[in-house]
mmCIF file of C-alpha atoms and ligand atoms in Angstrom:
data_model
loop_
_atom_site.group_PDB
_atom_site.id
_atom_site.type_symbol
_atom_site.label_atom_id
_atom_site.label_comp_id
_atom_site.label_asym_id
_atom_site.label_seq_id
_atom_site.Cartn_x
_atom_site.Cartn_y
_atom_site.Cartn_z
ATOM 1 C CA MET A 12 -5.335 -18.887 26.029
ATOM 2 C CA ARG A 13 -4.763 -15.961 28.388
ATOM 3 C CA GLN A 14 -7.512 -13.420 27.655
ATOM 4 C CA ASN A 15 -5.684 -10.511 29.246
ATOM 5 C CA LEU A 16 -2.494 -10.791 27.185
ATOM 6 C CA ARG A 17 -1.290 -7.401 25.903
ATOM 7 C CA VAL A 18 1.661 -6.349 23.740
ATOM 8 C CA ASN A 19 4.637 -4.323 24.952
ATOM 9 C CA GLY A 20 3.888 -0.947 23.325
ATOM 10 C CA ALA A 21 7.311 0.510 24.155
ATOM 11 C CA ARG A 22 9.117 -2.379 22.449
ATOM 12 C CA LEU A 23 6.915 -2.010 19.350
ATOM 13 C CA TRP A 24 7.608 1.742 19.298
ATOM 14 C CA SER A 25 11.344 1.226 19.584
ATOM 15 C CA ARG A 26 11.345 -1.139 16.573
ATOM 16 C CA LEU A 27 9.322 1.445 14.594
ATOM 17 C CA GLU A 28 11.975 4.041 15.416
ATOM 18 C CA ARG A 29 14.836 1.749 14.456
ATOM 19 C CA LEU A 30 13.287 0.728 11.140
ATOM 20 C CA ALA A 31 12.725 4.433 10.351
ATOM 21 C CA GLU A 32 16.519 4.872 10.365
ATOM 22 C CA ALA A 33 16.716 2.858 7.128
ATOM 23 C CA GLY A 34 16.226 5.477 4.429
ATOM 24 C CA ALA A 35 15.669 8.274 6.965
ATOM 25 C CA LEU A 36 15.068 11.690 5.380
ATOM 26 C CA PRO A 37 16.748 14.766 6.907
ATOM 27 C CA ASP A 38 13.425 16.435 7.798
ATOM 28 C CA GLY A 39 11.828 13.281 9.211
ATOM 29 C CA GLY A 40 10.025 10.591 7.307
ATOM 30 C CA VAL A 41 11.530 7.877 5.155
ATOM 31 C CA ASN A 42 12.547 7.179 1.569
ATOM 32 C CA ARG A 43 12.618 3.400 1.288
ATOM 33 C CA LEU A 44 11.509 2.908 -2.302
ATOM 34 C CA ALA A 45 11.199 -0.766 -3.206
ATOM 35 C CA LEU A 46 14.379 -2.706 -4.025
ATOM 36 C CA THR A 47 16.722 0.198 -3.317
ATOM 37 C CA GLU A 48 19.687 0.164 -0.937
ATOM 38 C CA ALA A 49 17.476 1.622 1.813
ATOM 39 C CA ASP A 50 14.937 -1.172 1.262
ATOM 40 C CA ARG A 51 17.772 -3.698 1.607
ATOM 41 C CA GLN A 52 18.816 -2.116 4.921
ATOM 42 C CA GLY A 53 15.228 -2.228 6.204
ATOM 43 C CA ARG A 54 14.846 -5.845 5.067
ATOM 44 C CA ASP A 55 18.097 -6.893 6.732
ATOM 45 C CA LEU A 56 16.988 -5.317 9.998
ATOM 46 C CA VAL A 57 13.551 -6.994 10.001
ATOM 47 C CA VAL A 58 14.940 -10.367 8.904
ATOM 48 C CA GLY A 59 17.501 -10.087 11.726
ATOM 49 C CA TRP A 60 14.679 -9.526 14.220
ATOM 50 C CA MET A 61 12.753 -12.471 12.775
ATOM 51 C CA ARG A 62 15.785 -14.734 13.273
ATOM 52 C CA GLU A 63 16.364 -13.427 16.824
ATOM 53 C CA LEU A 64 12.771 -14.405 17.586
ATOM 54 C CA GLY A 65 13.432 -17.888 16.267
ATOM 55 C CA LEU A 66 11.179 -17.579 13.228
ATOM 56 C CA ALA A 67 11.971 -19.782 10.226
ATOM 57 C CA VAL A 68 12.565 -17.236 7.445
ATOM 58 C CA THR A 69 11.752 -17.950 3.812
ATOM 59 C CA ILE A 70 12.212 -15.579 0.898
ATOM 60 C CA ASP A 71 10.326 -16.182 -2.325
ATOM 61 C CA ALA A 72 11.220 -15.473 -5.936
ATOM 62 C CA ILE A 73 9.804 -11.919 -5.855
ATOM 63 C CA GLY A 74 11.443 -11.105 -2.498
ATOM 64 C CA ASN A 75 8.430 -11.511 -0.202
ATOM 65 C CA VAL A 76 9.698 -12.519 3.232
ATOM 66 C CA VAL A 77 7.788 -14.827 5.598
ATOM 67 C CA GLY A 78 8.862 -15.657 9.168
ATOM 68 C CA LEU A 79 7.126 -18.740 10.527
ATOM 69 C CA ARG A 80 6.490 -19.576 14.202
ATOM 70 C CA ARG A 81 5.650 -23.222 14.769
ATOM 71 C CA GLY A 82 2.307 -24.197 16.265
ATOM 72 C CA ARG A 83 1.435 -27.194 18.428
ATOM 73 C CA GLU A 84 0.206 -28.800 15.211
ATOM 74 C CA ASP A 85 1.263 -28.490 11.593
ATOM 75 C CA GLY A 86 -1.165 -26.870 9.210
ATOM 76 C CA LEU A 87 -1.664 -23.603 7.441
ATOM 77 C CA PRO A 88 -0.467 -20.541 9.366
ATOM 78 C CA VAL A 89 -2.426 -17.516 10.437
ATOM 79 C CA MET A 90 -0.508 -14.717 8.757
ATOM 80 C CA MET A 91 0.092 -11.143 9.909
ATOM 81 C CA GLY A 92 1.925 -8.694 7.709
ATOM 82 C CA SER A 93 2.163 -5.676 5.473
ATOM 83 C CA HIS A 94 5.096 -4.006 3.657
ATOM 84 C CA ILE A 95 8.237 -2.074 4.527
ATOM 85 C CA ASP A 96 8.779 -0.190 1.272
ATOM 86 C CA THR A 97 7.642 3.456 1.226
ATOM 87 C CA VAL A 98 6.921 6.199 -1.287
ATOM 88 C CA ARG A 99 9.836 8.589 -1.915
ATOM 89 C CA THR A 100 8.593 11.023 0.750
ATOM 90 C CA GLY A 101 6.965 8.502 3.062
ATOM 91 C CA GLY A 102 6.252 8.185 6.752
ATOM 92 C CA ARG A 103 7.413 5.812 9.484
ATOM 93 C CA PHE A 104 4.133 3.931 9.980
ATOM 94 C CA ASP A 105 2.600 3.048 6.595
ATOM 95 C CA GLY A 106 3.297 -0.685 6.271
ATOM 96 C CA ALA A 107 5.972 -0.829 8.977
ATOM 97 C CA LEU A 108 3.352 -0.947 11.745
ATOM 98 C CA GLY A 109 1.692 -4.123 10.445
ATOM 99 C CA VAL A 110 4.995 -5.971 10.098
ATOM 100 C CA LEU A 111 6.533 -4.863 13.394
ATOM 101 C CA ALA A 112 3.275 -5.478 15.285
ATOM 102 C CA GLY A 113 3.489 -9.042 13.965
ATOM 103 C CA LEU A 114 6.960 -9.386 15.503
ATOM 104 C CA GLU A 115 5.735 -7.826 18.740
ATOM 105 C CA ILE A 116 2.935 -10.397 18.923
ATOM 106 C CA VAL A 117 5.389 -13.240 18.450
ATOM 107 C CA GLN A 118 7.572 -11.859 21.244
ATOM 108 C CA THR A 119 4.572 -11.308 23.550
ATOM 109 C CA LEU A 120 3.490 -14.926 23.047
ATOM 110 C CA ASP A 121 7.078 -16.126 23.604
ATOM 111 C CA ASP A 122 7.305 -14.133 26.864
ATOM 112 C CA ALA A 123 3.991 -15.609 28.040
ATOM 113 C CA GLY A 124 5.009 -19.128 27.025
ATOM 114 C CA VAL A 125 2.036 -19.438 24.674
ATOM 115 C CA VAL A 126 2.220 -21.763 21.669
ATOM 116 C CA THR A 127 -0.834 -21.543 19.420
ATOM 117 C CA ARG A 128 -2.328 -24.651 17.813
ATOM 118 C CA ARG A 129 -1.779 -23.403 14.270
ATOM 119 C CA PRO A 130 1.505 -21.836 13.184
ATOM 120 C CA LEU A 131 1.721 -18.046 12.996
ATOM 121 C CA ALA A 132 3.481 -16.164 10.207
ATOM 122 C CA VAL A 133 4.759 -12.605 9.889
ATOM 123 C CA ALA A 134 5.203 -11.460 6.290
ATOM 124 C CA PHE A 135 6.352 -8.418 4.397
ATOM 125 C CA PHE A 136 5.526 -8.117 0.729
ATOM 126 C CA THR A 137 7.728 -6.556 -1.953
ATOM 127 C CA ASN A 138 6.855 -3.162 -3.439
ATOM 128 C CA GLU A 139 3.402 -2.629 -1.987
ATOM 129 C CA GLU A 140 3.594 1.064 -2.752
ATOM 130 C CA GLY A 141 3.993 0.851 -6.501
ATOM 131 C CA ALA A 142 5.845 4.163 -6.363
ATOM 132 C CA ARG A 143 8.892 2.742 -8.165
ATOM 133 C CA PHE A 144 7.503 -0.316 -9.994
ATOM 134 C CA GLN A 145 3.856 -0.556 -11.038
ATOM 135 C CA PRO A 146 1.387 -1.931 -10.220
ATOM 136 C CA ASP A 147 1.165 -1.445 -6.469
ATOM 137 C CA MET A 148 0.700 -4.563 -4.271
ATOM 138 C CA PHE A 149 3.209 -6.131 -6.670
ATOM 139 C CA GLY A 150 4.655 -8.685 -4.227
ATOM 140 C CA SER A 151 1.316 -9.833 -2.833
ATOM 141 C CA LEU A 152 -0.060 -10.121 -6.381
ATOM 142 C CA VAL A 153 2.766 -12.513 -7.254
ATOM 143 C CA PHE A 154 2.430 -14.308 -3.890
ATOM 144 C CA THR A 155 -1.244 -15.061 -4.554
ATOM 145 C CA GLY A 156 -0.730 -15.948 -8.222
ATOM 146 C CA ALA A 157 -2.570 -12.937 -9.655
ATOM 147 C CA LEU A 158 0.553 -11.545 -11.391
ATOM 148 C CA PRO A 159 2.965 -13.861 -13.249
ATOM 149 C CA LEU A 160 6.456 -13.913 -11.732
ATOM 150 C CA GLU A 161 8.208 -13.396 -15.082
ATOM 151 C CA LYS A 162 6.126 -10.321 -15.804
ATOM 152 C CA ALA A 163 6.854 -8.853 -12.379
ATOM 153 C CA LEU A 164 10.603 -9.517 -12.668
ATOM 154 C CA ALA A 165 10.698 -7.831 -16.101
ATOM 155 C CA THR A 166 8.904 -4.693 -14.890
ATOM 156 C CA VAL A 167 10.780 -1.477 -15.651
ATOM 157 C CA GLY A 168 10.561 1.142 -12.897
ATOM 158 C CA VAL A 169 10.083 4.888 -13.117
ATOM 159 C CA ASP A 170 13.892 5.252 -12.956
ATOM 160 C CA GLY A 171 14.488 2.730 -15.762
ATOM 161 C CA ALA A 172 15.645 -0.045 -13.377
ATOM 162 C CA VAL A 173 14.409 -3.621 -13.915
ATOM 163 C CA ALA A 174 12.680 -5.166 -10.884
ATOM 164 C CA GLY A 175 14.334 -8.597 -11.229
ATOM 165 C CA GLU A 176 17.824 -7.075 -11.496
ATOM 166 C CA GLU A 177 17.251 -4.846 -8.479
ATOM 167 C CA LEU A 178 15.887 -7.765 -6.469
ATOM 168 C CA ALA A 179 19.032 -9.796 -7.207
ATOM 169 C CA ARG A 180 21.297 -6.810 -6.533
ATOM 170 C CA ILE A 181 19.923 -6.310 -3.009
ATOM 171 C CA GLY A 182 20.166 -10.063 -2.336
ATOM 172 C CA TYR A 183 16.465 -10.811 -1.970
ATOM 173 C CA ALA A 184 15.748 -13.004 -4.997
ATOM 174 C CA GLY A 185 14.787 -16.049 -2.943
ATOM 175 C CA GLU A 186 14.033 -19.638 -3.772
ATOM 176 C CA ALA A 187 10.597 -20.151 -2.233
ATOM 177 C CA PRO A 188 7.904 -20.729 -4.854
ATOM 178 C CA VAL A 189 5.208 -18.142 -5.547
ATOM 179 C CA GLY A 190 1.590 -18.431 -6.640
ATOM 180 C CA ARG A 191 0.663 -21.200 -4.184
ATOM 181 C CA PRO A 192 -0.261 -19.319 -1.023
ATOM 182 C CA ASN A 193 -0.865 -21.649 1.893
ATOM 183 C CA VAL A 194 -2.446 -19.347 4.423
ATOM 184 C CA HIS A 195 -5.299 -20.109 6.836
ATOM 185 C CA ALA A 196 -6.241 -16.424 7.367
ATOM 186 C CA TYR A 197 -4.562 -13.038 6.965
ATOM 187 C CA VAL A 198 -4.838 -10.026 9.278
ATOM 188 C CA GLU A 199 -3.123 -6.700 8.532
ATOM 189 C CA LEU A 200 -2.787 -3.883 11.051
ATOM 190 C CA HIS A 201 -2.240 -0.536 9.296
ATOM 191 C CA VAL A 202 -2.523 3.178 9.911
ATOM 192 C CA GLU A 203 -5.737 4.618 8.469
ATOM 193 C CA GLN A 204 -3.911 7.197 6.322
ATOM 194 C CA GLY A 205 -7.082 9.302 6.266
ATOM 195 C CA PRO A 206 -8.927 11.601 8.700
ATOM 196 C CA THR A 207 -11.989 9.570 9.748
ATOM 197 C CA LEU A 208 -10.895 7.825 12.963
ATOM 198 C CA GLU A 209 -9.248 10.915 14.421
ATOM 199 C CA ALA A 210 -12.177 13.153 13.485
ATOM 200 C CA GLU A 211 -14.621 10.780 15.173
ATOM 201 C CA GLY A 212 -12.413 10.180 18.200
ATOM 202 C CA CYS A 213 -12.132 6.448 17.453
ATOM 203 C CA THR A 214 -9.100 4.301 18.246
ATOM 204 C CA ILE A 215 -9.840 1.243 16.094
ATOM 205 C CA GLY A 216 -11.133 0.958 12.526
ATOM 206 C CA ALA A 217 -12.795 -2.300 11.485
ATOM 207 C CA VAL A 218 -12.037 -2.164 7.768
ATOM 208 C CA GLU A 219 -14.899 -3.416 5.623
ATOM 209 C CA GLY A 220 -12.981 -3.454 2.359
ATOM 210 C CA VAL A 221 -10.770 -1.542 -0.046
ATOM 211 C CA GLN A 222 -12.021 0.772 -2.765
ATOM 212 C CA GLY A 223 -11.384 0.111 -6.451
ATOM 213 C CA ILE A 224 -8.181 1.602 -7.871
ATOM 214 C CA SER A 225 -7.491 2.703 -11.456
ATOM 215 C CA TRP A 226 -4.071 4.093 -12.432
ATOM 216 C CA THR A 227 -3.492 5.364 -15.974
ATOM 217 C CA GLU A 228 -0.390 6.826 -17.587
ATOM 218 C CA LEU A 229 -0.977 9.287 -20.431
ATOM 219 C CA THR A 230 1.692 10.318 -22.921
ATOM 220 C CA LEU A 231 0.656 13.415 -24.870
ATOM 221 C CA ASN A 232 2.652 14.193 -28.006
ATOM 222 C CA GLY A 233 2.467 17.673 -29.537
ATOM 223 C CA GLN A 234 4.956 19.938 -31.288
ATOM 224 C CA SER A 235 7.624 21.967 -29.569
ATOM 225 C CA ASN A 236 7.999 25.503 -30.871
ATOM 226 C CA HIS A 237 8.982 29.055 -29.930
ATOM 227 C CA ALA A 238 6.819 30.527 -27.147
ATOM 228 C CA GLY A 239 7.102 34.055 -28.515
ATOM 229 C CA THR A 240 6.583 33.563 -32.222
ATOM 230 C CA THR A 241 4.065 30.742 -32.515
ATOM 231 C CA PRO A 242 0.510 32.104 -32.852
ATOM 232 C CA MET A 243 -1.920 30.551 -30.398
ATOM 233 C CA ARG A 244 -4.015 29.092 -33.224
ATOM 234 C CA MET A 245 -0.992 27.208 -34.599
ATOM 235 C CA ARG A 246 0.074 25.473 -31.393
ATOM 236 C CA ARG A 247 0.047 21.769 -30.625
ATOM 237 C CA ASP A 248 0.775 22.271 -26.962
ATOM 238 C CA ALA A 249 1.055 19.059 -24.900
ATOM 239 C CA GLY A 250 1.437 21.127 -21.708
ATOM 240 C CA TYR A 251 -1.882 22.840 -22.273
ATOM 241 C CA VAL A 252 -3.704 19.531 -22.823
ATOM 242 C CA ALA A 253 -2.103 18.093 -19.666
ATOM 243 C CA ALA A 254 -3.244 21.095 -17.642
ATOM 244 C CA GLU A 255 -6.792 20.768 -18.978
ATOM 245 C CA ILE A 256 -6.821 17.080 -17.972
ATOM 246 C CA ALA A 257 -5.467 17.854 -14.506
ATOM 247 C CA SER A 258 -8.201 20.381 -13.917
ATOM 248 C CA TYR A 259 -10.853 18.107 -15.451
ATOM 249 C CA VAL A 260 -10.177 15.237 -13.009
ATOM 250 C CA ARG A 261 -11.027 17.550 -10.102
ATOM 251 C CA ARG A 262 -14.358 18.413 -11.758
ATOM 252 C CA LEU A 263 -14.926 14.736 -12.556
ATOM 253 C CA ALA A 264 -14.593 13.723 -8.889
ATOM 254 C CA ARG A 265 -16.956 16.505 -7.859
ATOM 255 C CA ASP A 266 -19.530 15.596 -10.543
ATOM 256 C CA ILE A 267 -19.527 11.874 -9.783
ATOM 257 C CA GLY A 268 -19.633 12.659 -6.071
ATOM 258 C CA GLY A 269 -19.942 10.047 -3.318
ATOM 259 C CA ASN A 270 -16.601 8.395 -2.634
ATOM 260 C CA GLN A 271 -15.010 9.306 -5.960
ATOM 261 C CA VAL A 272 -11.463 10.665 -5.705
ATOM 262 C CA ALA A 273 -9.201 11.671 -8.589
ATOM 263 C CA THR A 274 -5.561 12.754 -8.621
ATOM 264 C CA VAL A 275 -2.894 13.805 -11.109
ATOM 265 C CA GLY A 276 0.162 13.003 -8.997
ATOM 266 C CA ALA A 277 2.882 13.017 -11.656
ATOM 267 C CA LEU A 278 3.348 15.359 -14.605
ATOM 268 C CA THR A 279 6.517 15.939 -16.599
ATOM 269 C CA LEU A 280 6.792 18.263 -19.577
ATOM 270 C CA THR A 281 9.419 18.004 -22.295
ATOM 271 C CA PRO A 282 11.580 19.970 -22.852
ATOM 272 C CA ASN A 283 10.297 21.801 -19.714
ATOM 273 C CA LEU A 284 11.641 25.259 -20.582
ATOM 274 C CA VAL A 285 10.183 28.733 -20.045
ATOM 275 C CA ASN A 286 10.164 29.795 -23.683
ATOM 276 C CA VAL A 287 9.332 26.541 -25.462
ATOM 277 C CA VAL A 288 5.857 25.124 -26.170
ATOM 278 C CA ALA A 289 5.935 21.609 -24.631
ATOM 279 C CA GLU A 290 6.149 18.851 -27.207
ATOM 280 C CA LYS A 291 5.433 16.101 -24.708
ATOM 281 C CA ALA A 292 3.623 15.603 -21.411
ATOM 282 C CA LEU A 293 3.876 12.413 -19.377
ATOM 283 C CA MET A 294 1.254 12.247 -16.642
ATOM 284 C CA THR A 295 -0.625 9.868 -14.368
ATOM 285 C CA VAL A 296 -4.246 9.795 -13.252
ATOM 286 C CA ASP A 297 -5.292 7.912 -10.085
ATOM 287 C CA LEU A 298 -9.055 7.282 -9.839
ATOM 288 C CA ARG A 299 -10.652 5.450 -6.896
ATOM 289 C CA ASN A 300 -14.180 4.579 -5.817
ATOM 290 C CA THR A 301 -15.792 2.026 -3.488
ATOM 291 C CA ASP A 302 -18.442 1.532 -6.209
ATOM 292 C CA ASN A 303 -17.074 -0.206 -9.303
ATOM 293 C CA GLU A 304 -19.861 1.049 -11.601
ATOM 294 C CA ARG A 305 -19.045 4.627 -10.722
ATOM 295 C CA LEU A 306 -15.343 3.978 -11.085
ATOM 296 C CA MET A 307 -15.955 2.633 -14.589
ATOM 297 C CA GLU A 308 -18.055 5.707 -15.359
ATOM 298 C CA ALA A 309 -15.183 7.940 -14.209
ATOM 299 C CA GLU A 310 -12.782 6.000 -16.442
ATOM 300 C CA ARG A 311 -15.097 6.409 -19.444
ATOM 301 C CA ARG A 312 -15.608 10.119 -18.882
ATOM 302 C CA LEU A 313 -11.887 10.705 -18.470
ATOM 303 C CA ALA A 314 -11.092 8.801 -21.687
ATOM 304 C CA ASP A 315 -13.684 10.873 -23.622
ATOM 305 C CA PHE A 316 -12.337 14.148 -22.271
ATOM 306 C CA VAL A 317 -8.718 13.229 -23.034
ATOM 307 C CA ALA A 318 -9.541 12.199 -26.603
ATOM 308 C CA LYS A 319 -11.634 15.301 -27.305
ATOM 309 C CA THR A 320 -9.216 17.812 -25.774
ATOM 310 C CA ALA A 321 -6.125 16.310 -27.400
ATOM 311 C CA LYS A 322 -7.776 16.147 -30.813
ATOM 312 C CA ALA A 323 -8.803 19.785 -30.678
ATOM 313 C CA GLU A 324 -5.159 20.741 -29.997
ATOM 314 C CA GLY A 325 -3.660 18.397 -32.611
ATOM 315 C CA VAL A 326 -1.985 16.348 -29.861
ATOM 316 C CA THR A 327 -1.825 12.550 -29.988
ATOM 317 C CA VAL A 328 -2.319 10.348 -26.921
ATOM 318 C CA GLU A 329 -0.866 7.031 -25.776
ATOM 319 C CA THR A 330 -2.672 5.440 -22.829
ATOM 320 C CA ARG A 331 -1.230 2.741 -20.559
ATOM 321 C CA SER A 332 -2.978 1.125 -17.603
ATOM 322 C CA LEU A 333 -0.595 0.975 -14.635
ATOM 323 C CA ALA A 334 -2.978 -0.672 -12.169
ATOM 324 C CA ARG A 335 -6.648 -1.671 -12.087
ATOM 325 C CA PHE A 336 -8.198 -3.347 -9.062
ATOM 326 C CA ASP A 337 -11.902 -3.836 -8.360
ATOM 327 C CA PRO A 338 -13.183 -2.967 -4.882
ATOM 328 C CA VAL A 339 -12.635 -5.794 -2.364
ATOM 329 C CA ALA A 340 -14.811 -6.762 0.612
ATOM 330 C CA PHE A 341 -13.084 -8.347 3.611
ATOM 331 C CA SER A 342 -14.379 -11.462 5.411
ATOM 332 C CA ALA A 343 -17.591 -10.376 7.198
ATOM 333 C CA PRO A 344 -17.036 -12.584 10.291
ATOM 334 C CA LEU A 345 -13.479 -11.233 10.693
ATOM 335 C CA VAL A 346 -14.593 -7.614 10.321
ATOM 336 C CA HIS A 347 -17.240 -8.291 12.937
ATOM 337 C CA ARG A 348 -14.688 -9.863 15.268
ATOM 338 C CA VAL A 349 -12.338 -6.852 14.967
ATOM 339 C CA GLU A 350 -15.259 -4.697 16.040
ATOM 340 C CA SER A 351 -16.254 -6.925 18.961
ATOM 341 C CA ILE A 352 -12.682 -7.382 20.241
ATOM 342 C CA ALA A 353 -12.241 -3.599 20.253
ATOM 343 C CA ARG A 354 -15.437 -3.277 22.317
ATOM 344 C CA GLU A 355 -14.284 -5.987 24.729
ATOM 345 C CA PHE A 356 -11.078 -3.968 25.186
ATOM 346 C CA GLU A 357 -13.190 -0.821 25.750
ATOM 347 C CA LEU A 358 -11.664 0.808 22.678
ATOM 348 C CA SER A 359 -13.863 3.023 20.517
ATOM 349 C CA VAL A 360 -14.358 1.445 17.105
ATOM 350 C CA LYS A 361 -15.849 2.320 13.752
ATOM 351 C CA ARG A 362 -16.415 0.404 10.511
ATOM 352 C CA LEU A 363 -14.953 2.092 7.460
ATOM 353 C CA PRO A 364 -13.653 1.372 3.952
ATOM 354 C CA SER A 365 -9.969 1.759 3.106
ATOM 355 C CA GLY A 366 -9.053 4.569 0.747
ATOM 356 C CA ALA A 367 -5.556 3.181 0.199
ATOM 357 C CA GLY A 368 -4.560 -0.062 -1.473
ATOM 358 C CA HIS A 369 -3.189 -2.855 0.748
ATOM 359 C CA ASP A 370 -1.660 -6.328 0.479
ATOM 360 C CA ALA A 371 -4.710 -7.601 2.415
ATOM 361 C CA GLN A 372 -6.887 -6.980 -0.642
ATOM 362 C CA MET A 373 -4.773 -9.477 -2.610
ATOM 363 C CA LEU A 374 -4.710 -12.037 0.215
ATOM 364 C CA ALA A 375 -8.517 -11.727 0.412
ATOM 365 C CA ALA A 376 -8.691 -13.611 -2.896
ATOM 366 C CA VAL A 377 -7.081 -16.720 -1.361
ATOM 367 C CA CYS A 378 -8.106 -16.824 2.320
ATOM 368 C CA PRO A 379 -10.324 -15.018 4.841
ATOM 369 C CA ALA A 380 -8.663 -11.628 5.327
ATOM 370 C CA CYS A 381 -9.274 -8.417 7.219
ATOM 371 C CA MET A 382 -7.591 -5.233 8.392
ATOM 372 C CA ILE A 383 -7.395 -3.233 11.603
ATOM 373 C CA PHE A 384 -6.863 0.521 11.303
ATOM 374 C CA VAL A 385 -5.509 2.954 13.882
ATOM 375 C CA PRO A 386 -5.706 6.762 13.578
ATOM 376 C CA SER A 387 -3.368 8.886 11.467
ATOM 377 C CA ALA A 388 -2.751 12.310 13.035
ATOM 378 C CA GLY A 389 -4.349 14.981 10.858
ATOM 379 C CA GLY A 390 -5.238 12.270 8.326
ATOM 380 C CA VAL A 391 -1.757 12.724 6.815
ATOM 381 C CA SER A 392 0.051 9.875 5.038
ATOM 382 C CA HIS A 393 2.416 9.364 2.096
ATOM 383 C CA ASP A 394 4.191 12.321 3.658
ATOM 384 C CA ILE A 395 7.046 12.802 6.116
ATOM 385 C CA GLU A 396 4.597 14.243 8.687
ATOM 386 C CA GLU A 397 2.744 10.915 8.976
ATOM 387 C CA TYR A 398 2.242 10.095 12.675
ATOM 388 C CA THR A 399 0.313 7.634 14.806
ATOM 389 C CA ALA A 400 0.513 7.908 18.598
ATOM 390 C CA PRO A 401 2.298 5.095 20.490
ATOM 391 C CA GLU A 402 -0.862 4.229 22.443
ATOM 392 C CA HIS A 403 -2.800 3.841 19.188
ATOM 393 C CA CYS A 404 -0.098 1.587 17.702
ATOM 394 C CA ALA A 405 -0.227 -0.559 20.847
ATOM 395 C CA ALA A 406 -4.048 -0.659 20.918
ATOM 396 C CA GLY A 407 -4.136 -1.865 17.309
ATOM 397 C CA ALA A 408 -1.504 -4.494 18.091
ATOM 398 C CA ASP A 409 -3.539 -5.700 21.098
ATOM 399 C CA VAL A 410 -6.574 -6.247 18.851
ATOM 400 C CA LEU A 411 -4.339 -8.014 16.310
ATOM 401 C CA LEU A 412 -2.897 -10.235 19.069
ATOM 402 C CA ARG A 413 -6.336 -11.305 20.278
ATOM 403 C CA LEU A 414 -7.668 -11.948 16.768
ATOM 404 C CA VAL A 415 -4.731 -13.993 15.505
ATOM 405 C CA THR A 416 -4.502 -16.094 18.671
ATOM 406 C CA GLU A 417 -8.219 -16.908 18.285
ATOM 407 C CA LEU A 418 -7.772 -17.764 14.605
ATOM 408 C CA ALA A 419 -4.799 -19.967 15.462
ATOM 409 C CA ALA A 420 -6.532 -21.707 18.391
HETATM 410 C C1 GLV B 502 -0.782 2.280 -2.121
HETATM 411 O O1 GLV B 502 -0.387 2.301 -0.967
HETATM 412 C C2 GLV B 502 -1.805 3.206 -2.547
HETATM 413 O O2 GLV B 502 -2.929 3.130 -2.018
HETATM 414 O O3 GLV B 502 -1.507 4.061 -3.376
HETATM 415 MN MN1 MN B 503 0.640 0.743 3.256
HETATM 416 MN MN1 MN B 504 1.431 3.579 1.198
#
């Protein structure tokens, strides 16, 4: 194997720019929510590239797409991948980088005439974001057998659409079976989406694992009434309880400390009018921690606060878990190898945990898995301003290239 092989950073960048045209937002950034028309356009583009590169494309029953490059021998492939869906106001790099770097690696090996011993695969998984259909990492959960296919297909999205119907509508309900992943190892290149690498002047992150994630939906039911005539003592105000919860989660994160983060990202009041006490509030709480004990403590404290505050206001509560994942540790030898390859390439490197959820955390349950991070400018992600410099994208892809060719040797 040629030790000095490097990717073509300009070619990778140009594919990133072209994929960003699918679902492009007027002010920059991308809206490619899972299983929408924009997602279909993005999928068609990437599948077209896979076919141009001679990959054998399979699509499974939840719409995960795998492009396979033959090895000198048969056997389980070394898989690269990520996702191409985005949040509604997403960036051009989250997910896309890992998938398009996989294609770039295939093309680099083709150009150099290198055929690895094991096959290589480039995959993109359906609905990683979970912004439209919950939970997140939906496609990789089905791929690895952790979420039943029927349940995933029946999932109703935030817009009332049914995942299985949308999958069929965009033409990506494939035939390949799910739940029997045959993968030798999985490596995902991704943007950090946080501030650490940039702040420390590091180019490569060797990701040790992913923090635990807990998503809860709360429906608060009160009584709608006139804002001018209803005495304060007689109110059953769902909006007030929601606001108390939103402010409590900030205190909760501060009190628990360490890595605890807590977010109310969605809140809708009904009827949402200036002069009407809200009868209903629909809200979400996202809690995350690298330490599962502390995450469970945060969940308990939140549940107590919600129950107590709602009761005092005469508001009833319905609670629904949207996602719950324990923290995941990646394969120690692979994390170590990411670090050592970066050093061999004279790239600055740092070990860190991932704050965001990733398909790699699901693959880690079925094969050795790891992730490579590259810096996010200003630590901004899930936003149209998301940006990673071309040289950082290329550096991450170089590390990916070296690691997967070693794993496939
Ligand atoms: C998914 O990308 C998440 O971390 O919210
Ligand atoms: Mn992502
Ligand atoms: Mn994301």
